[in-house]
mmCIF file of C-alpha atoms in Angstrom:
data_model
loop_
_atom_site.group_PDB
_atom_site.id
_atom_site.type_symbol
_atom_site.label_atom_id
_atom_site.label_comp_id
_atom_site.label_asym_id
_atom_site.label_seq_id
_atom_site.Cartn_x
_atom_site.Cartn_y
_atom_site.Cartn_z
ATOM 1 C CA MET A 1 92.039 107.038 99.491
ATOM 2 C CA GLY A 2 95.667 109.088 100.000
ATOM 3 C CA HIS A 3 97.426 110.863 97.675
ATOM 4 C CA TYR A 4 100.275 109.386 95.386
ATOM 5 C CA ALA A 5 103.112 110.503 93.833
ATOM 6 C CA THR A 6 103.216 110.825 89.955
ATOM 7 C CA VAL A 7 106.314 109.158 88.970
ATOM 8 C CA TRP A 8 104.508 105.939 88.903
ATOM 9 C CA ASP A 9 100.850 104.556 87.991
ATOM 10 C CA GLN A 10 98.536 105.403 90.250
ATOM 11 C CA LYS A 11 96.919 102.789 90.418
ATOM 12 C CA GLU A 12 99.842 100.867 90.783
ATOM 13 C CA ALA A 13 100.800 102.373 94.131
ATOM 14 C CA SER A 14 97.677 101.105 96.209
ATOM 15 C CA GLU A 15 95.577 98.548 96.188
ATOM 16 C CA ILE A 16 92.705 97.334 98.796
ATOM 17 C CA ILE A 17 92.617 93.652 99.624
ATOM 18 C CA LYS A 18 91.544 91.612 102.553
ATOM 19 C CA ASP A 19 92.981 89.145 105.117
ATOM 20 C CA TRP A 20 91.249 85.338 106.075
ATOM 21 C CA ASN A 21 89.463 87.614 108.496
ATOM 22 C CA GLY A 22 87.930 89.925 105.848
ATOM 23 C CA VAL A 23 89.683 92.559 107.402
ATOM 24 C CA ASP A 24 90.212 95.482 104.885
ATOM 25 C CA GLN A 25 94.219 95.655 104.682
ATOM 26 C CA VAL A 26 95.963 98.489 102.423
ATOM 27 C CA LEU A 27 98.751 97.266 100.329
ATOM 28 C CA LEU A 28 101.423 100.131 99.180
ATOM 29 C CA ARG A 29 104.151 99.407 96.667
ATOM 30 C CA ASN A 30 107.021 101.420 95.322
ATOM 31 C CA PRO A 31 108.403 101.460 91.504
ATOM 32 C CA HIS A 32 110.876 99.369 92.713
ATOM 33 C CA GLY A 33 109.296 95.957 93.815
ATOM 34 C CA ALA A 34 109.099 97.142 97.527
ATOM 35 C CA SER A 35 105.776 97.209 99.576
ATOM 36 C CA ALA A 36 104.266 97.573 102.786
ATOM 37 C CA LYS A 37 100.947 96.004 103.772
ATOM 38 C CA ILE A 38 98.560 98.282 106.837
ATOM 39 C CA SER A 39 95.968 96.426 108.096
ATOM 40 C CA LEU A 40 92.790 98.466 109.330
ATOM 41 C CA HIS A 41 92.578 96.161 112.080
ATOM 42 C CA GLY A 42 94.521 98.121 114.938
ATOM 43 C CA GLY A 43 96.465 100.353 112.165
ATOM 44 C CA GLN A 44 98.618 98.100 112.362
ATOM 45 C CA VAL A 45 101.319 97.224 109.812
ATOM 46 C CA VAL A 46 101.719 93.802 109.221
ATOM 47 C CA SER A 47 104.545 93.606 106.539
ATOM 48 C CA TRP A 48 107.573 95.463 104.667
ATOM 49 C CA ARG A 49 109.225 94.085 101.973
ATOM 50 C CA ASN A 50 112.533 95.587 100.422
ATOM 51 C CA GLU A 51 113.042 95.567 96.569
ATOM 52 C CA GLN A 52 114.043 91.527 96.502
ATOM 53 C CA GLY A 53 110.951 90.491 97.957
ATOM 54 C CA GLU A 54 112.253 90.111 102.401
ATOM 55 C CA GLU A 55 110.374 90.691 104.480
ATOM 56 C CA LEU A 56 112.023 93.044 107.390
ATOM 57 C CA LEU A 57 109.280 92.924 110.201
ATOM 58 C CA PHE A 58 109.120 90.147 112.142
ATOM 59 C CA THR A 59 105.691 88.126 112.597
ATOM 60 C CA SER A 60 105.280 85.303 114.455
ATOM 61 C CA ASN A 61 104.417 81.970 113.271
ATOM 62 C CA LYS A 62 101.784 81.303 116.419
ATOM 63 C CA ALA A 63 100.228 84.361 115.765
ATOM 64 C CA ILE A 64 96.771 85.379 116.260
ATOM 65 C CA PHE A 65 95.115 86.747 113.154
ATOM 66 C CA LYS A 66 91.519 87.334 114.751
ATOM 67 C CA PRO A 67 90.245 90.529 115.852
ATOM 68 C CA PRO A 68 89.596 91.994 118.264
ATOM 69 C CA LYS A 69 92.937 90.333 119.386
ATOM 70 C CA SER A 70 96.110 92.383 118.185
ATOM 71 C CA MET A 71 98.576 90.052 116.009
ATOM 72 C CA ARG A 72 101.685 89.260 117.511
ATOM 73 C CA GLY A 73 104.033 91.135 115.203
ATOM 74 C CA GLY A 74 104.467 93.887 112.557
ATOM 75 C CA ILE A 75 103.881 97.558 114.221
ATOM 76 C CA GLN A 76 101.825 98.172 117.046
ATOM 77 C CA ILE A 77 100.308 101.326 117.970
ATOM 78 C CA CYS A 78 100.040 101.333 121.676
ATOM 79 C CA TYR A 79 97.988 104.114 122.942
ATOM 80 C CA PRO A 80 96.597 105.441 125.263
ATOM 81 C CA GLN A 81 98.810 103.594 127.526
ATOM 82 C CA PHE A 82 102.293 101.590 126.643
ATOM 83 C CA GLY A 83 102.780 98.646 128.984
ATOM 84 C CA ASP A 84 100.913 98.165 131.617
ATOM 85 C CA CYS A 85 101.546 101.333 133.099
ATOM 86 C CA GLY A 86 98.045 102.340 133.414
ATOM 87 C CA LEU A 87 94.550 101.391 134.360
ATOM 88 C CA LEU A 88 94.082 100.516 130.876
ATOM 89 C CA ASP A 89 94.739 96.579 129.159
ATOM 90 C CA LEU A 90 98.675 95.657 128.296
ATOM 91 C CA HIS A 91 99.218 98.327 125.664
ATOM 92 C CA GLY A 92 95.811 100.299 125.374
ATOM 93 C CA PHE A 93 92.770 100.432 123.601
ATOM 94 C CA ALA A 94 94.203 101.472 119.943
ATOM 95 C CA ARG A 95 95.987 98.369 118.792
ATOM 96 C CA ASN A 96 92.541 96.330 118.964
ATOM 97 C CA LYS A 97 90.370 98.503 117.251
ATOM 98 C CA ILE A 98 89.083 98.832 113.628
ATOM 99 C CA TRP A 99 90.432 102.242 111.779
ATOM 100 C CA VAL A 100 89.011 103.752 108.897
ATOM 101 C CA ILE A 101 90.189 105.156 105.861
ATOM 102 C CA ASP A 102 90.498 109.019 106.211
ATOM 103 C CA GLU A 103 89.757 110.716 102.815
ATOM 104 C CA ASN A 104 89.918 113.733 103.631
ATOM 105 C CA PRO A 105 92.948 114.448 106.719
ATOM 106 C CA PRO A 106 94.414 117.930 107.035
ATOM 107 C CA PRO A 107 97.779 118.657 105.122
ATOM 108 C CA LEU A 108 101.133 117.100 107.059
ATOM 109 C CA TYR A 109 104.024 118.357 105.690
ATOM 110 C CA SER A 110 104.913 120.093 102.433
ATOM 111 C CA ASN A 111 107.288 116.523 101.765
ATOM 112 C CA GLU A 112 105.341 114.231 103.194
ATOM 113 C CA SER A 113 103.998 112.779 100.123
ATOM 114 C CA THR A 114 106.505 113.617 97.534
ATOM 115 C CA GLY A 115 107.996 110.479 95.585
ATOM 116 C CA LYS A 116 105.828 108.532 98.526
ATOM 117 C CA SER A 117 102.760 106.117 98.184
ATOM 118 C CA PHE A 118 100.206 106.437 101.710
ATOM 119 C CA VAL A 119 97.143 105.936 103.317
ATOM 120 C CA ASP A 120 95.666 108.119 106.365
ATOM 121 C CA LEU A 121 93.882 105.948 108.619
ATOM 122 C CA LEU A 122 91.724 107.200 111.335
ATOM 123 C CA LEU A 123 90.718 106.288 114.637
ATOM 124 C CA LYS A 124 87.578 107.842 117.295
ATOM 125 C CA PRO A 125 86.775 106.457 120.109
ATOM 126 C CA SER A 126 84.152 104.374 120.952
ATOM 127 C CA GLU A 127 80.842 104.472 123.683
ATOM 128 C CA ASP A 128 82.792 101.385 125.210
ATOM 129 C CA ASP A 129 86.263 103.397 124.478
ATOM 130 C CA LEU A 130 85.064 106.322 126.488
ATOM 131 C CA LYS A 131 83.768 104.176 129.335
ATOM 132 C CA LEU A 132 87.102 102.911 129.810
ATOM 133 C CA TRP A 133 88.692 106.251 128.934
ATOM 134 C CA PRO A 134 86.886 109.418 128.894
ATOM 135 C CA HIS A 135 88.764 111.538 126.328
ATOM 136 C CA SER A 136 87.507 112.208 123.412
ATOM 137 C CA PHE A 137 90.441 112.002 121.111
ATOM 138 C CA GLU A 138 91.473 112.247 116.817
ATOM 139 C CA PHE A 139 93.938 110.041 115.951
ATOM 140 C CA ARG A 140 95.013 110.527 112.385
ATOM 141 C CA LEU A 141 97.872 107.806 111.202
ATOM 142 C CA ARG A 142 99.751 108.165 107.959
ATOM 143 C CA VAL A 143 101.643 105.107 106.288
ATOM 144 C CA SER A 144 103.771 105.368 103.660
ATOM 145 C CA LEU A 145 105.971 104.339 101.311
ATOM 146 C CA ALA A 146 108.836 106.018 99.838
ATOM 147 C CA VAL A 147 110.859 105.362 96.193
ATOM 148 C CA ASP A 148 113.710 104.006 98.370
ATOM 149 C CA GLY A 149 112.138 101.774 100.135
ATOM 150 C CA ASP A 150 111.762 103.576 103.323
ATOM 151 C CA LEU A 151 109.006 103.118 105.802
ATOM 152 C CA THR A 152 107.351 106.182 107.699
ATOM 153 C CA LEU A 153 104.528 106.612 109.903
ATOM 154 C CA VAL A 154 102.872 109.497 111.163
ATOM 155 C CA SER A 155 100.530 109.906 114.338
ATOM 156 C CA ARG A 156 98.511 112.642 114.863
ATOM 157 C CA ILE A 157 96.990 112.927 117.860
ATOM 158 C CA ARG A 158 94.207 115.506 118.949
ATOM 159 C CA ASN A 159 92.435 116.451 122.210
ATOM 160 C CA ILE A 160 88.672 117.587 121.143
ATOM 161 C CA ASN A 161 87.910 116.522 124.969
ATOM 162 C CA GLY A 162 86.763 119.638 127.269
ATOM 163 C CA LYS A 163 89.759 119.604 129.629
ATOM 164 C CA PRO A 164 93.146 118.321 129.067
ATOM 165 C CA PHE A 165 94.202 114.452 129.578
ATOM 166 C CA SER A 166 97.434 112.309 129.311
ATOM 167 C CA PHE A 167 98.536 109.263 127.580
ATOM 168 C CA SER A 168 101.701 107.294 126.584
ATOM 169 C CA PHE A 169 102.727 106.061 123.141
ATOM 170 C CA ALA A 170 104.662 103.115 121.316
ATOM 171 C CA TYR A 171 105.292 102.273 117.640
ATOM 172 C CA HIS A 172 105.733 98.692 119.419
ATOM 173 C CA THR A 173 108.274 96.997 116.397
ATOM 174 C CA TYR A 174 108.840 93.831 115.303
ATOM 175 C CA LEU A 175 112.154 93.618 113.277
ATOM 176 C CA SER A 176 112.992 90.318 111.482
ATOM 177 C CA VAL A 177 116.669 89.859 112.398
ATOM 178 C CA SER A 178 118.817 86.631 111.511
ATOM 179 C CA ASP A 179 120.078 85.467 115.164
ATOM 180 C CA ILE A 180 119.529 87.943 118.067
ATOM 181 C CA SER A 181 123.260 87.302 119.310
ATOM 182 C CA GLU A 182 124.433 88.229 116.679
ATOM 183 C CA VAL A 183 122.557 91.353 117.093
ATOM 184 C CA ARG A 184 123.921 94.882 118.467
ATOM 185 C CA ILE A 185 122.479 98.494 118.857
ATOM 186 C CA GLU A 186 124.626 101.440 118.512
ATOM 187 C CA GLY A 187 123.175 104.739 119.366
ATOM 188 C CA LEU A 188 122.093 104.278 123.395
ATOM 189 C CA GLU A 189 124.967 103.474 124.967
ATOM 190 C CA THR A 190 125.660 105.706 128.548
ATOM 191 C CA LEU A 191 121.848 106.535 128.387
ATOM 192 C CA ASP A 192 119.562 106.030 131.377
ATOM 193 C CA TYR A 193 117.397 103.255 131.227
ATOM 194 C CA LEU A 194 114.261 101.663 133.046
ATOM 195 C CA ASP A 195 114.847 98.229 133.845
ATOM 196 C CA ASN A 196 111.156 96.877 133.485
ATOM 197 C CA LEU A 197 112.429 93.683 134.333
ATOM 198 C CA SER A 198 114.048 95.389 137.760
ATOM 199 C CA LYS A 199 110.382 97.059 138.949
ATOM 200 C CA ARG A 200 111.813 100.392 136.417
ATOM 201 C CA GLU A 201 115.068 100.287 138.068
ATOM 202 C CA LEU A 202 116.826 103.420 137.254
ATOM 203 C CA LEU A 203 120.096 101.875 135.827
ATOM 204 C CA THR A 204 122.944 103.795 133.226
ATOM 205 C CA GLU A 205 124.077 102.075 130.057
ATOM 206 C CA GLN A 206 127.215 100.410 130.563
ATOM 207 C CA GLY A 207 128.402 98.924 127.343
ATOM 208 C CA ASP A 208 129.857 100.273 123.884
ATOM 209 C CA ALA A 209 126.813 98.564 121.999
ATOM 210 C CA ILE A 210 123.855 96.882 123.333
ATOM 211 C CA THR A 211 123.992 92.904 122.719
ATOM 212 C CA PHE A 212 121.671 90.138 123.820
ATOM 213 C CA GLU A 213 122.430 87.195 126.301
ATOM 214 C CA SER A 214 119.144 87.270 127.830
ATOM 215 C CA GLU A 215 115.591 88.706 128.505
ATOM 216 C CA MET A 216 115.231 92.786 128.160
ATOM 217 C CA ASP A 217 112.979 94.732 128.921
ATOM 218 C CA ARG A 218 114.228 98.372 128.506
ATOM 219 C CA THR A 219 113.100 101.916 128.541
ATOM 220 C CA TYR A 220 116.031 103.962 127.432
ATOM 221 C CA LEU A 221 115.680 107.857 128.186
ATOM 222 C CA ARG A 222 116.105 110.640 126.394
ATOM 223 C CA SER A 223 117.479 108.922 123.615
ATOM 224 C CA PRO A 224 118.785 110.553 120.790
ATOM 225 C CA LYS A 225 116.771 111.124 117.368
ATOM 226 C CA VAL A 226 118.230 107.774 115.361
ATOM 227 C CA VAL A 227 119.594 104.673 115.956
ATOM 228 C CA ALA A 228 120.907 101.825 114.454
ATOM 229 C CA VAL A 229 120.509 98.205 114.685
ATOM 230 C CA LEU A 230 123.110 96.319 112.906
ATOM 231 C CA ASP A 231 122.963 92.448 112.213
ATOM 232 C CA HIS A 232 125.585 90.913 110.991
ATOM 233 C CA GLU A 233 124.995 87.521 109.872
ATOM 234 C CA ARG A 234 122.045 89.272 107.206
ATOM 235 C CA LYS A 235 124.968 91.896 106.466
ATOM 236 C CA ARG A 236 121.856 94.296 107.051
ATOM 237 C CA THR A 237 121.136 97.710 109.592
ATOM 238 C CA TYR A 238 117.929 98.671 110.182
ATOM 239 C CA VAL A 239 117.974 102.809 111.109
ATOM 240 C CA ILE A 240 115.373 103.805 113.336
ATOM 241 C CA GLY A 241 114.619 107.482 113.254
ATOM 242 C CA LYS A 242 111.958 109.283 114.999
ATOM 243 C CA GLU A 243 110.792 112.953 116.064
ATOM 244 C CA GLY A 244 108.049 114.126 118.780
ATOM 245 C CA LEU A 245 109.258 110.193 120.918
ATOM 246 C CA PRO A 246 111.714 111.346 123.756
ATOM 247 C CA ASP A 247 112.282 107.512 124.580
ATOM 248 C CA THR A 248 113.059 104.143 123.494
ATOM 249 C CA VAL A 249 111.868 100.623 124.484
ATOM 250 C CA VAL A 250 114.077 97.223 123.268
ATOM 251 C CA TRP A 251 112.489 94.253 123.953
ATOM 252 C CA ASN A 252 113.347 90.645 123.341
ATOM 253 C CA PRO A 253 111.669 87.611 125.537
ATOM 254 C CA TRP A 254 114.344 84.999 125.367
ATOM 255 C CA GLU A 255 113.805 81.914 125.958
ATOM 256 C CA LYS A 256 111.641 81.700 129.529
ATOM 257 C CA LYS A 257 109.492 84.090 128.836
ATOM 258 C CA SER A 258 108.922 82.639 125.040
ATOM 259 C CA LYS A 259 107.560 79.512 126.396
ATOM 260 C CA THR A 260 104.604 81.341 128.301
ATOM 261 C CA MET A 261 102.966 82.860 125.322
ATOM 262 C CA ALA A 262 100.319 81.773 123.808
ATOM 263 C CA ASP A 263 100.651 83.739 120.415
ATOM 264 C CA PHE A 264 104.599 82.934 119.934
ATOM 265 C CA GLY A 265 106.936 80.389 119.003
ATOM 266 C CA ASP A 266 109.773 78.450 121.514
ATOM 267 C CA ASP A 267 112.038 79.496 119.636
ATOM 268 C CA GLU A 268 111.138 82.205 117.817
ATOM 269 C CA TYR A 269 113.092 85.540 120.271
ATOM 270 C CA LYS A 270 116.418 83.809 118.030
ATOM 271 C CA THR A 271 114.510 85.745 115.106
ATOM 272 C CA MET A 272 113.502 88.910 116.161
ATOM 273 C CA LEU A 273 114.120 92.150 118.378
ATOM 274 C CA CYS A 274 111.817 95.085 118.994
ATOM 275 C CA VAL A 275 112.798 98.676 119.163
ATOM 276 C CA ASP A 276 110.301 101.013 119.504
ATOM 277 C CA GLY A 277 109.809 105.100 119.354
ATOM 278 C CA ALA A 278 108.266 105.811 122.501
ATOM 279 C CA ALA A 279 107.089 108.030 125.082
ATOM 280 C CA VAL A 280 106.847 106.384 127.909
ATOM 281 C CA GLU A 281 108.566 108.064 130.841
ATOM 282 C CA ARG A 282 106.749 111.456 130.916
ATOM 283 C CA PRO A 283 103.696 110.537 129.167
ATOM 284 C CA ILE A 284 102.085 113.399 126.732
ATOM 285 C CA THR A 285 98.928 116.154 127.682
ATOM 286 C CA LEU A 286 97.322 117.891 125.598
ATOM 287 C CA LYS A 287 94.944 120.648 126.161
ATOM 288 C CA PRO A 288 91.655 120.929 124.736
ATOM 289 C CA GLY A 289 92.085 121.735 120.937
ATOM 290 C CA GLU A 290 96.087 121.284 120.580
ATOM 291 C CA GLU A 291 97.391 118.323 119.013
ATOM 292 C CA TRP A 292 100.963 115.839 119.337
ATOM 293 C CA THR A 293 102.855 114.787 116.552
ATOM 294 C CA GLY A 294 105.005 111.731 116.265
ATOM 295 C CA ARG A 295 106.983 110.505 113.880
ATOM 296 C CA LEU A 296 108.947 106.914 113.314
ATOM 297 C CA MET A 297 111.087 106.387 109.905
ATOM 298 C CA LEU A 298 112.627 102.788 109.453
ATOM 299 C CA THR A 299 115.248 102.444 106.560
ATOM 300 C CA ALA A 300 117.102 99.144 105.996
ATOM 301 C CA VAL A 301 120.426 99.209 104.078
ATOM 302 C CA LYS A 302 122.676 96.271 103.024
ATOM 303 C CA SER A 303 125.605 96.783 105.533
ATOM 304 C CA SER A 304 126.638 97.335 108.925
ATOM 305 C CA PHE A 305 128.134 100.574 109.365
ATOM 306 C CA CYS A 306 128.893 102.429 112.833
ATOM 307 C CA PHE A 307 126.867 105.042 114.624
ATOM 308 C CA ASP A 308 128.986 108.090 113.165
ATOM 309 C CA GLN A 309 127.261 107.580 110.002
ATOM 310 C CA LEU A 310 123.985 108.346 111.272
ATOM 311 C CA GLU A 311 124.003 111.730 110.521
ATOM 312 C CA LEU A 312 124.853 110.809 106.998
ATOM 313 C CA GLN A 313 122.016 108.735 106.769
ATOM 314 C CA SER A 314 118.960 110.493 109.006
ATOM 315 C CA LYS A 315 119.285 113.854 106.477
ATOM 316 C CA GLY A 316 116.373 115.429 105.722
ATOM 317 C CA PHE A 317 114.201 113.504 107.934
#
């Protein structure tokens, strides 16, 4: 199962555990105490903790932990459809399927395993999937945890169909925050976005940064490779880097919508924020034999800094 850097004990770097439904999860650790937990149900990252053991991803206290429904929280894989912009159920079927550990994945970039513990997962369509979405594919997902605690997800989707197909995609990432009213996002200012609360109306961001006073569901178009989420009260900044993902989705349900979701607490909108690396506006099209790669890197630093410093943070990404 995967490969591990030699700087720490391989046996300590990763192990397979089971959740309360008996579904396998892979627990990754680094030498300094950070960890990540990935469920084979949905290929979903369900936990990411820093060296102090603090949980960095949000999971609802009312989340339903029973397949085939996906868990509300963590990092969900939305494929082959994001949202309801297609004929499939909300966010597609990948997040509802049982993935398998890929023992012999094709090689990735040379530095993708250096100094990291990681696992490779694989999803292929079932006969039922092909009835709903008649396209053959291989979806490979690598989740890795670095020595410095950074979390990286690399998705590779290959068309093994006899004809082209198109899909939309997102890493639906639930971040844990102290108080949504004290949070701001930097890096998306002046961009055009689709307002999903107003029939995908095309608007332009006017603020110096994105702050939150009500429900928000926006798809920022042609967004930069790096954005930052500043949590002033917790003195923590999430740096979100992405490749192959031209859009950024920002979502918080706020009070009214929270009360309509069975698997979400009425007041939990205050302590979560979704910021997704995504390909939504222009679906990805693959010809037979072609492969697409989408990469997400998450860093959590104990400071609040301005967007001008993000280039330093993202070097090497």
